[in-house]
Short mmCIF file of C-alpha atoms in Angstrom, two decimals:
data_model
loop_
_atom_site.label_atom_id
_atom_site.label_comp_id
_atom_site.label_asym_id
_atom_site.label_seq_id
_atom_site.Cartn_x
_atom_site.Cartn_y
_atom_site.Cartn_z
CA MET A 7 -0.61 97.92 95.93
CA ALA A 8 1.59 96.39 98.37
CA SER A 9 -1.99 94.59 99.70
CA ASP A 10 -1.59 92.18 95.84
CA TRP A 11 0.93 90.12 97.73
CA LEU A 12 -0.73 89.10 100.45
CA GLY A 13 -1.49 85.58 101.16
CA SER A 14 0.89 84.30 98.19
CA LEU A 15 2.97 81.20 98.78
CA VAL A 16 7.14 82.52 99.43
CA SER A 17 10.10 81.35 99.96
CA ILE A 18 13.07 83.90 101.68
CA ASP A 19 17.08 83.18 101.26
CA CYS A 20 18.54 85.00 104.25
CA GLY A 21 22.23 83.55 103.70
CA THR A 22 23.90 80.71 105.92
CA THR A 23 23.65 83.26 108.66
CA LEU A 24 19.46 82.89 108.79
CA GLY A 25 18.72 80.37 106.23
CA ILE A 26 15.96 79.72 104.49
CA TYR A 27 12.49 81.16 105.36
CA GLN A 28 9.23 80.11 103.98
CA GLY A 29 5.58 80.69 104.51
CA GLU A 30 2.37 83.40 103.53
CA VAL A 31 3.02 87.12 102.79
CA SER A 32 0.94 89.06 105.22
CA ALA A 33 2.33 92.21 104.95
CA VAL A 34 4.10 94.51 102.90
CA ASP A 35 5.50 97.81 103.98
CA PRO A 36 7.15 99.92 101.45
CA ARG A 37 8.55 102.38 103.79
CA ALA A 38 10.53 100.25 105.96
CA GLN A 39 11.41 97.75 102.38
CA THR A 40 9.87 95.20 104.85
CA ILE A 41 7.62 91.95 104.40
CA SER A 42 6.12 89.29 106.72
CA LEU A 43 5.53 85.74 106.28
CA ARG A 44 2.15 84.38 108.50
CA GLN A 45 2.64 80.41 110.00
CA PRO A 46 7.03 80.62 108.80
CA PHE A 47 9.18 77.22 108.10
CA GLN A 48 12.96 77.68 109.24
CA ASN A 49 15.01 75.55 106.93
CA GLY A 50 11.85 73.23 107.05
CA ILE A 51 10.64 73.49 110.40
CA ARG A 52 8.02 75.22 111.95
CA CYS A 53 8.80 78.49 113.93
CA PRO A 54 7.74 78.66 116.86
CA VAL A 55 6.59 82.39 116.31
CA PRO A 56 3.09 82.88 114.57
CA GLU A 57 4.76 85.46 112.31
CA VAL A 58 8.80 86.61 111.19
CA SER A 59 9.26 90.28 109.11
CA PHE A 60 12.40 90.64 107.31
CA SER A 61 13.35 93.81 105.78
CA ALA A 62 15.20 94.46 102.10
CA SER A 63 19.26 94.08 102.95
CA ASP A 64 19.20 90.34 105.07
CA ILE A 65 16.93 88.99 101.88
CA LYS A 66 19.14 87.59 99.28
CA ASP A 67 16.39 85.15 97.56
CA LEU A 68 13.35 85.45 97.24
CA THR A 69 11.11 83.04 95.17
CA ILE A 70 7.44 83.04 95.16
CA LEU A 71 5.67 79.44 95.16
CA ASP A 72 2.33 80.78 94.80
CA ILE A 73 0.74 83.82 93.86
CA PRO A 74 -3.06 84.27 93.86
CA LYS A 75 -3.87 86.95 91.27
CA VAL A 76 -1.43 88.32 88.68
CA ARG A 77 -1.22 91.95 89.20
CA GLY A 78 -0.78 93.93 85.62
CA THR A 79 1.19 96.72 88.08
CA LEU A 80 3.67 93.22 88.81
CA ASN A 81 6.50 94.88 87.65
CA LYS A 82 6.30 98.21 89.74
CA ILE A 83 5.91 96.72 92.99
CA CYS A 84 9.34 94.31 92.29
CA GLU A 85 10.60 97.40 91.65
CA SER A 86 9.17 100.21 94.18
CA LYS A 87 7.93 98.11 96.59
CA LEU A 88 10.88 95.58 97.05
CA SER A 89 14.00 96.70 96.16
CA SER A 90 13.19 97.37 92.34
CA LEU A 91 14.56 93.09 92.11
CA PRO A 92 14.29 91.39 88.37
CA ALA A 93 11.76 89.17 88.23
CA LYS A 94 10.79 86.32 86.57
CA ILE A 95 6.66 84.39 85.67
CA GLY A 96 7.65 80.78 85.55
CA GLU A 97 10.33 80.78 82.63
CA SER A 98 9.80 84.39 80.89
CA LYS A 99 11.50 86.79 83.17
CA LEU A 100 9.83 90.71 84.03
CA SER A 101 12.43 93.12 82.41
CA THR A 102 12.13 97.01 83.29
CA SER A 103 12.70 100.28 80.86
CA PRO A 104 16.19 100.04 79.16
CA ALA A 105 16.64 103.66 81.40
CA GLU A 106 15.45 101.19 84.48
CA ASP A 107 17.13 98.68 84.52
CA LYS A 108 20.75 101.18 84.05
CA GLY A 109 20.58 103.66 86.80
CA PRO A 110 22.18 103.72 90.08
CA GLY A 111 21.67 101.90 93.08
CA PRO A 112 23.10 98.81 94.57
CA PRO A 113 23.44 96.09 93.29
CA LYS A 114 20.12 94.14 93.68
CA ALA A 115 19.28 90.53 94.54
CA PRO A 116 17.69 88.23 92.00
CA ILE A 117 13.51 86.99 92.35
CA THR A 118 12.18 84.11 90.77
CA ILE A 119 8.78 83.89 90.32
CA LEU A 120 7.59 80.28 89.91
CA ARG A 121 4.26 78.67 89.09
CA ARG A 122 2.02 77.10 91.44
CA GLY A 123 4.59 75.08 93.88
CA ALA A 124 3.73 72.70 96.51
CA PRO A 125 2.22 74.13 99.78
CA LEU A 126 4.52 74.44 102.76
CA ALA A 127 6.20 71.17 104.03
CA PRO A 128 8.61 70.73 107.28
CA ARG A 129 11.43 70.76 105.35
CA ALA A 130 13.77 73.64 103.09
CA VAL A 131 12.77 73.92 98.97
CA SER A 132 15.17 75.14 96.76
CA GLN A 133 14.53 76.40 93.22
CA ALA A 134 16.59 73.56 91.98
CA SER A 135 14.04 71.47 93.26
CA ILE A 136 11.21 72.42 91.82
CA PRO A 137 11.13 71.84 88.24
CA PRO A 138 8.98 74.01 85.40
CA VAL A 139 5.26 72.69 84.91
CA PRO A 140 5.10 73.14 80.64
CA ARG A 141 3.14 75.33 79.49
CA ARG A 142 -0.04 73.65 77.08
CA SER A 143 -1.23 75.13 74.07
CA SER A 144 -4.16 73.92 74.04
CA SER A 145 -7.49 74.74 76.95
CA ALA A 146 -8.04 71.38 77.50
CA GLY A 147 -4.16 70.46 77.95
CA ALA A 148 -3.77 74.04 79.99
CA SER A 149 -6.90 72.56 82.16
CA THR A 150 -5.29 68.96 81.85
CA GLY A 151 -2.29 70.13 83.74
CA ARG A 152 -4.46 72.43 85.99
CA VAL A 153 -5.86 69.70 87.56
CA LYS A 154 -2.44 67.95 87.91
CA ASP A 155 -1.13 70.11 89.87
CA ASN A 156 -3.31 70.39 92.00
CA GLU A 157 -3.83 67.20 92.72
CA CYS A 158 0.50 66.65 92.80
CA PHE A 159 0.94 70.07 94.09
CA GLY A 160 -2.36 71.45 95.30
CA ASP A 161 -3.08 71.78 99.15
CA ALA A 162 -5.55 68.79 98.97
CA THR A 163 -3.13 66.28 99.42
CA THR A 164 -2.72 67.16 103.18
CA GLU A 165 -5.48 66.05 103.79
CA GLY A 166 -6.11 62.50 105.97
CA LEU A 167 -2.44 62.32 106.40
CA ASP A 168 -2.81 62.01 110.28
CA ALA A 169 -5.23 58.86 110.07
CA ASP A 170 -3.24 55.20 110.59
CA PHE A 171 -2.90 53.15 107.80
CA ASP A 172 -5.44 49.66 107.74
CA PHE A 173 -3.08 47.13 106.89
CA GLU A 174 -4.86 44.69 108.94
CA GLY A 175 -8.08 45.72 106.24
CA ASN A 176 -5.51 46.23 103.41
CA LEU A 177 -4.42 42.72 104.05
CA ALA A 178 -7.51 41.56 103.67
CA LEU A 179 -8.15 42.69 100.03
CA PHE A 180 -5.39 40.66 98.34
CA ASP A 181 -6.89 36.92 97.92
CA LYS A 182 -3.59 34.77 98.01
CA ALA A 183 -5.51 31.51 96.60
CA ALA A 184 -7.12 33.46 93.30
CA VAL A 185 -3.54 35.13 92.35
CA TYR A 186 -1.59 31.69 92.70
CA SER A 187 -4.95 29.99 90.84
CA GLN A 188 -4.17 32.72 87.67
CA MET A 189 -0.26 31.69 88.38
CA ASP A 190 -0.96 27.91 87.69
CA ARG A 191 -2.90 28.92 84.88
CA ASN A 192 -0.20 31.35 82.86
CA GLY A 193 2.63 28.27 84.12
CA ASN A 194 0.98 25.68 81.94
CA SER A 195 -0.30 28.25 79.16
CA ASN A 196 3.68 28.96 78.79
CA GLY A 197 4.17 25.23 79.19
CA SER A 198 6.43 25.65 82.25
CA ARG A 199 5.73 23.70 84.97
CA GLN A 200 3.12 24.05 87.60
CA ARG A 201 3.47 24.71 90.89
CA SER A 202 2.76 22.26 93.62
CA THR A 203 0.17 21.99 95.56
CA PRO A 204 -1.34 19.58 98.35
CA GLY A 205 -4.06 18.84 96.28
CA ASN A 206 -2.22 17.79 93.74
CA PRO A 207 0.65 14.87 94.99
CA ALA A 208 1.10 14.63 91.05
CA VAL A 209 4.28 17.43 91.84
CA PRO A 210 6.63 16.12 93.67
CA SER A 211 8.09 18.99 96.46
CA TYR A 212 11.69 19.06 97.05
CA ARG A 213 13.63 20.23 100.96
CA HIS A 214 16.14 23.38 100.08
CA ASP A 215 19.14 20.51 100.69
CA GLU A 216 17.42 18.44 98.41
CA ASN A 217 19.49 18.00 94.49
CA VAL A 218 16.20 18.61 91.65
CA LEU A 219 17.65 16.96 88.80
CA GLU A 220 17.38 14.09 88.45
CA GLY A 221 20.50 11.27 88.50
CA GLN A 222 21.67 7.84 89.23
CA PRO A 223 20.49 6.54 92.13
CA VAL A 224 23.22 6.03 95.51
CA VAL A 225 24.45 2.76 96.68
CA TYR A 226 24.52 2.86 100.39
CA ARG A 227 26.43 -0.19 100.48
CA GLN A 228 30.43 1.04 99.09
CA ILE A 229 31.89 -1.48 101.24
CA THR A 230 31.77 -4.76 101.15
CA VAL A 231 34.05 -8.13 103.85
CA PRO A 232 34.73 -10.62 102.93
CA GLN A 233 34.39 -12.34 106.75
CA HIS A 234 30.98 -10.20 108.65
CA GLY A 235 32.01 -8.54 111.97
CA GLY A 236 28.50 -9.19 113.57
CA LYS A 237 27.90 -5.40 113.60
CA GLU A 238 26.77 -2.63 110.68
CA PHE A 239 27.10 1.30 111.29
CA CYS A 240 25.91 3.50 109.11
CA THR A 241 27.09 7.31 108.32
CA ASP A 242 25.26 10.79 108.62
CA SER A 243 24.48 9.96 104.90
CA GLY A 244 22.93 6.91 105.18
CA LEU A 245 25.91 4.74 104.36
CA VAL A 246 26.70 1.33 105.55
CA VAL A 247 29.95 1.17 106.90
CA PRO A 248 30.38 -3.26 108.37
CA SER A 249 31.82 -4.34 111.41
CA VAL A 250 35.19 -6.29 110.49
CA SER A 251 36.84 -9.65 112.47
CA TYR A 252 40.27 -8.95 114.32
CA GLU A 253 41.76 -11.50 112.72
CA LEU A 254 40.38 -9.82 109.18
CA TYR A 255 41.82 -6.29 111.33
CA LYS A 256 45.15 -7.79 111.09
CA ARG A 257 45.31 -8.93 107.96
CA LEU A 258 44.38 -5.20 106.99
CA LEU A 259 47.26 -4.04 108.88
CA GLN A 260 49.89 -6.61 107.97
CA ALA A 261 48.73 -4.97 103.74
CA CYS A 262 49.45 -1.74 104.85
CA GLU A 263 53.21 -2.76 105.52
CA LYS A 264 53.78 -3.93 102.16
CA GLN A 265 52.15 -1.20 100.54
CA GLY A 266 54.51 1.06 102.00
CA LEU A 267 52.27 1.98 104.69
CA SER A 268 54.21 1.18 107.74
CA LEU A 269 53.56 1.66 111.98
CA GLU A 270 55.32 5.18 112.05
CA ARG A 271 53.05 6.96 109.28
CA ARG A 272 50.14 5.16 110.55
CA MET A 273 50.40 5.87 114.06
CA GLU A 274 51.18 10.06 113.71
CA ILE A 275 47.97 10.60 111.19
CA THR A 276 46.35 8.49 114.17
CA GLY A 277 47.57 11.01 116.64
CA VAL A 278 46.20 14.24 113.97
CA CYS A 279 43.23 12.59 113.54
CA ALA A 280 42.78 11.99 117.05
CA CYS A 281 43.98 15.71 118.58
CA GLN A 282 41.34 17.54 116.03
CA MET A 283 38.43 14.88 117.11
CA ALA A 284 39.58 16.39 121.39
CA LEU A 285 40.19 19.91 119.24
CA THR A 286 36.67 19.36 118.47
CA LEU A 287 35.73 17.96 122.74
CA LEU A 288 37.17 20.72 124.11
CA GLY A 289 35.35 23.15 122.43
CA GLY A 290 37.25 24.39 119.44
CA PRO A 291 38.17 27.44 118.94
CA ASN A 292 35.33 28.95 122.08
CA ARG A 293 37.38 27.28 124.46
CA LEU A 294 40.79 27.49 122.38
CA ASN A 295 41.48 31.31 121.33
CA PRO A 296 44.03 33.47 122.12
CA LYS A 297 41.91 35.54 124.33
CA ASN A 298 41.19 32.74 126.53
CA VAL A 299 44.71 31.89 127.81
CA HIS A 300 43.49 31.33 130.94
CA GLN A 301 41.32 29.06 130.58
CA ARG A 302 43.90 26.86 129.22
CA PRO A 303 42.04 23.30 128.96
CA THR A 304 43.70 20.10 130.79
CA VAL A 305 44.18 16.55 129.06
CA VAL A 306 45.31 13.66 130.63
CA LEU A 307 46.58 10.85 128.57
CA LEU A 308 46.24 7.06 129.98
CA CYS A 309 48.80 4.96 127.98
CA GLY A 310 50.46 1.29 128.04
CA PRO A 311 53.60 -0.18 126.79
CA HIS A 312 51.86 -0.96 123.60
CA VAL A 313 51.16 0.48 119.80
CA GLN A 314 47.95 2.13 121.73
CA GLY A 315 49.45 3.71 123.97
CA ALA A 316 52.16 5.31 121.01
CA GLN A 317 49.02 6.95 119.25
CA GLY A 318 48.21 7.68 122.51
CA VAL A 319 51.05 9.82 123.21
CA SER A 320 51.46 10.48 119.51
CA CYS A 321 47.94 12.65 120.18
CA GLY A 322 49.51 13.96 123.58
CA ARG A 323 52.47 15.27 121.38
CA HIS A 324 49.79 17.63 118.83
CA LEU A 325 47.47 18.19 122.21
CA ALA A 326 50.57 20.36 123.56
CA ASN A 327 51.32 21.61 120.65
CA HIS A 328 47.76 23.42 120.60
CA ASP A 329 48.67 24.82 123.92
CA VAL A 330 46.78 22.07 125.94
CA GLU A 331 48.22 21.20 129.19
CA VAL A 332 48.58 17.26 128.53
CA ILE A 333 49.53 15.37 131.28
CA LEU A 334 50.71 12.21 129.94
CA PHE A 335 50.87 8.76 132.43
CA LEU A 336 53.12 5.98 131.80
CA PRO A 337 55.08 3.50 134.28
CA ASN A 338 57.74 2.83 134.38
CA PHE A 339 58.33 -0.39 132.48
CA VAL A 340 61.05 -2.45 131.80
CA LYS A 341 60.41 -3.64 127.89
CA MET A 342 58.64 -1.14 125.97
CA GLN A 343 58.21 -1.17 122.00
CA GLU A 344 60.24 0.60 120.46
CA ALA A 345 57.72 2.61 118.42
CA LEU A 346 55.99 3.47 122.19
CA THR A 347 60.27 4.63 122.74
CA HIS A 348 60.72 7.28 119.95
CA GLU A 349 57.12 8.76 120.85
CA ILE A 350 57.99 9.20 124.13
CA SER A 351 61.37 10.78 123.15
CA LEU A 352 59.25 12.81 120.52
CA PHE A 353 56.58 14.13 123.39
CA GLY A 354 59.18 15.31 126.09
CA ARG A 355 60.25 18.25 122.83
CA ALA A 356 56.59 19.58 123.14
CA TRP A 357 56.38 20.88 127.13
CA GLY A 358 53.99 17.93 127.89
CA LYS A 359 54.03 16.55 131.02
CA GLN A 360 55.03 12.81 131.76
CA VAL A 361 53.69 11.44 135.31
CA SER A 362 54.63 7.39 136.25
CA SER A 363 52.70 7.59 139.56
CA ILE A 364 48.92 7.95 139.93
CA ARG A 365 49.57 9.74 142.76
CA ASP A 366 50.84 12.54 140.50
CA LEU A 367 47.76 13.39 138.25
CA PRO A 368 45.19 15.61 139.36
CA THR A 369 42.85 15.12 142.31
CA SER A 370 40.03 17.66 140.27
CA PRO A 371 38.14 16.97 137.25
CA VAL A 372 40.33 17.06 134.20
CA ASP A 373 38.63 18.40 131.11
CA LEU A 374 38.85 15.52 128.83
CA VAL A 375 41.15 11.82 129.85
CA VAL A 376 41.96 10.02 126.79
CA ASN A 377 42.55 6.03 127.46
CA CYS A 378 44.62 4.08 125.67
CA LEU A 379 45.61 1.46 128.42
CA ASP A 380 44.01 -1.60 126.61
CA SER A 381 45.27 -3.47 123.74
CA HIS A 382 44.44 -5.50 121.23
CA GLU A 383 47.19 -8.85 122.30
CA ASN A 384 47.50 -8.71 125.55
CA PRO A 385 44.47 -8.41 127.33
CA GLN A 386 46.07 -9.91 130.96
CA LEU A 387 47.07 -6.02 131.23
CA ARG A 388 44.01 -5.70 132.69
CA GLU A 389 45.26 -7.51 135.72
CA GLN A 390 48.27 -5.24 136.31
CA PRO A 391 48.45 -3.07 139.32
CA TRP A 392 48.69 0.50 137.69
CA TYR A 393 45.85 -0.63 134.79
CA ARG A 394 44.04 -1.02 138.20
CA ALA A 395 45.04 2.20 139.46
CA ALA A 396 44.89 4.14 136.67
CA ALA A 397 41.46 2.95 135.71
CA GLN A 398 39.91 3.28 139.29
CA TRP A 399 41.52 6.96 139.04
CA ALA A 400 39.79 8.01 135.18
CA ASN A 401 36.40 6.35 136.92
CA GLN A 402 37.06 8.52 139.57
CA ASN A 403 37.18 12.21 138.38
CA LYS A 404 34.59 12.24 136.37
CA ALA A 405 35.89 13.59 133.12
CA PRO A 406 34.57 12.69 130.02
CA VAL A 407 36.59 9.42 128.19
CA LEU A 408 38.03 9.34 124.52
CA THR A 409 39.58 6.20 123.66
CA ILE A 410 41.70 5.51 120.74
CA ASP A 411 41.67 1.90 119.23
CA PRO A 412 40.21 0.28 121.61
CA PRO A 413 39.83 -4.06 121.53
CA VAL A 414 36.89 -5.86 121.37
CA SER A 415 35.52 -7.92 124.37
CA PRO A 416 35.64 -11.27 124.36
CA GLN A 417 31.70 -12.97 124.84
CA GLY A 418 31.52 -13.65 128.34
CA GLN A 419 34.39 -11.25 129.92
CA ALA A 420 33.30 -8.37 131.10
CA PRO A 421 33.30 -4.77 130.11
CA PRO A 422 36.36 -2.14 129.89
CA ALA A 423 36.99 -0.98 133.38
CA VAL A 424 36.53 2.27 131.58
CA GLU A 425 33.60 3.68 130.31
CA ALA A 426 34.35 5.46 127.38
CA LYS A 427 32.02 7.81 126.10
CA TRP A 428 33.36 7.99 122.71
CA SER A 429 35.57 5.63 120.83
CA LEU A 430 37.73 5.97 118.12
CA CYS A 431 38.57 2.96 115.63
CA LEU A 432 41.14 3.65 112.73
CA GLY A 433 39.94 2.07 108.93
CA LEU A 434 37.10 -0.31 110.03
CA PRO A 435 35.40 -0.85 112.85
CA LEU A 436 35.40 -3.42 115.28
CA ALA A 437 31.91 -5.37 116.60
CA LEU A 438 32.45 -2.82 120.19
CA GLY A 439 30.00 -3.37 122.85
CA GLU A 440 27.96 -0.74 124.58
CA GLY A 441 30.76 0.57 126.87
CA ALA A 442 32.81 2.02 123.74
CA GLY A 443 30.37 5.10 123.93
CA ARG A 444 29.52 6.81 120.56
CA VAL A 445 31.45 5.60 117.92
CA TYR A 446 33.54 7.18 115.20
CA LEU A 447 35.79 6.44 112.80
CA CYS A 448 39.09 7.77 111.57
CA ASP A 449 40.82 7.82 108.12
CA LEU A 450 44.10 6.32 107.82
CA GLY A 451 44.70 6.92 104.00
CA LEU A 452 44.57 3.61 103.04
CA PRO A 453 44.14 3.04 99.39
CA ARG A 454 41.71 0.98 97.65
CA GLN A 455 44.06 -1.34 96.98
CA VAL A 456 45.29 -2.30 100.27
CA PHE A 457 41.48 -3.22 100.86
CA GLN A 458 41.31 -5.48 97.91
CA ALA A 459 44.09 -7.40 98.78
CA VAL A 460 42.81 -8.68 101.90
CA GLY A 461 39.44 -8.81 99.93
CA ILE A 462 37.41 -5.65 101.01
CA HIS A 463 35.79 -4.00 98.39
CA TYR A 464 35.79 -0.70 99.64
CA GLN A 465 35.12 2.92 98.76
CA SER A 466 35.57 5.59 101.64
CA PRO A 467 32.58 7.23 103.59
CA PHE A 468 34.68 10.42 104.41
CA GLY A 469 33.48 12.15 102.00
CA CYS A 470 35.44 15.67 103.52
CA LYS A 471 36.46 14.78 106.60
CA PHE A 472 39.18 12.77 108.20
CA VAL A 473 36.43 11.71 111.05
CA ILE A 474 33.73 10.88 110.98
CA PRO A 475 30.88 9.48 113.33
CA LEU A 476 29.23 6.20 113.29
CA HIS A 477 25.59 4.98 114.03
CA ALA A 478 23.72 1.77 114.79
CA ALA A 479 22.31 0.43 111.83
CA ALA A 480 18.82 -0.53 112.51
#
């Protein structure tokens, strides 16, 4: 009878045009060859209407998910009421008589009838996604299988889904102290290391940047000098870098010449390191990139007629090669050192701008001023008019100042005319005063034999860098 199918849960495949429908059979009309579903789902989404009807011609496949009662007339209903479609119960096919199978008629769509399946959910259910449930041979096994089916696929699983999960109450059930205590006991029984706790100070704890492997103690004083320069610095890692006197510094430079490290070599290294430091102070990749060509930084070089001035010109040449707008102030001196003349010639090929008058310097603040006015050998240059004019312009421009290789002011002498924010020392630092600002150290690439020649025990404090900051030691 048609009423035997009422209440069954079925899945009807109507092809790609209409889609897949799931719902409870509410009516079966044998004459009109139609079947109706109550509370239907279309492609996993609940339909806006409470009931839909389907014609046998629109049905491509029909899968029965739940049968309330298996009647003995199931074969008759499948043939006469539902277009005589062959059916399956679980894995067994309800076969008809041979005469009926071979009879004429239109091609019949298969109907697959499975065991109890999952309740209707807001998503499409396909035959391949519902695995068959194996049969139990014993009555106890069969009852257990039914219980599991009800627990996994029964309607009771949908109860209580609307209630909010109590995260706070569930977290309160976790006893963290008890779990850690159990972990400690298990660790001690297995011979592993005990976890460090505040109540157990005997077990050391390490930071993320500390080495847990024991090694030799670090020697922080790796540089010793025969003559103390009067001041000590330390690096970021704590290594002590003592200052040297200018007399010892001159002996170190003379040893460089004897070892083949000429002034030209040292000047090129100084220019590269000073350029790298200046590029970092200007903003690095945030300021110097192809997308920011309309904001090129401007650097003014203030140089004198000496080696320090030549080092500044070398720095300016490298800055110009990095698309920095460089303005070199260098008065028309009657006598200049050969190294400075050579550097000026190279600077002119780097598209840098050179001026000899303070009136040609920018009146608005620039990005950086590189000060190379002072000389170790000739402090009387401070009395020259061009020196005073350049120092006055630097102080009025209010731009940050980087001084390269600054000299030490003798006791009782006035501080530098241009107060620097940063100072770059070469090789080893001098005992600079407060007007030098923050002190940085440049690696000139001098081997240990050069330091040993003047009685300095030296081990490089630079690590992976060529320019490092120095801090005043306590």
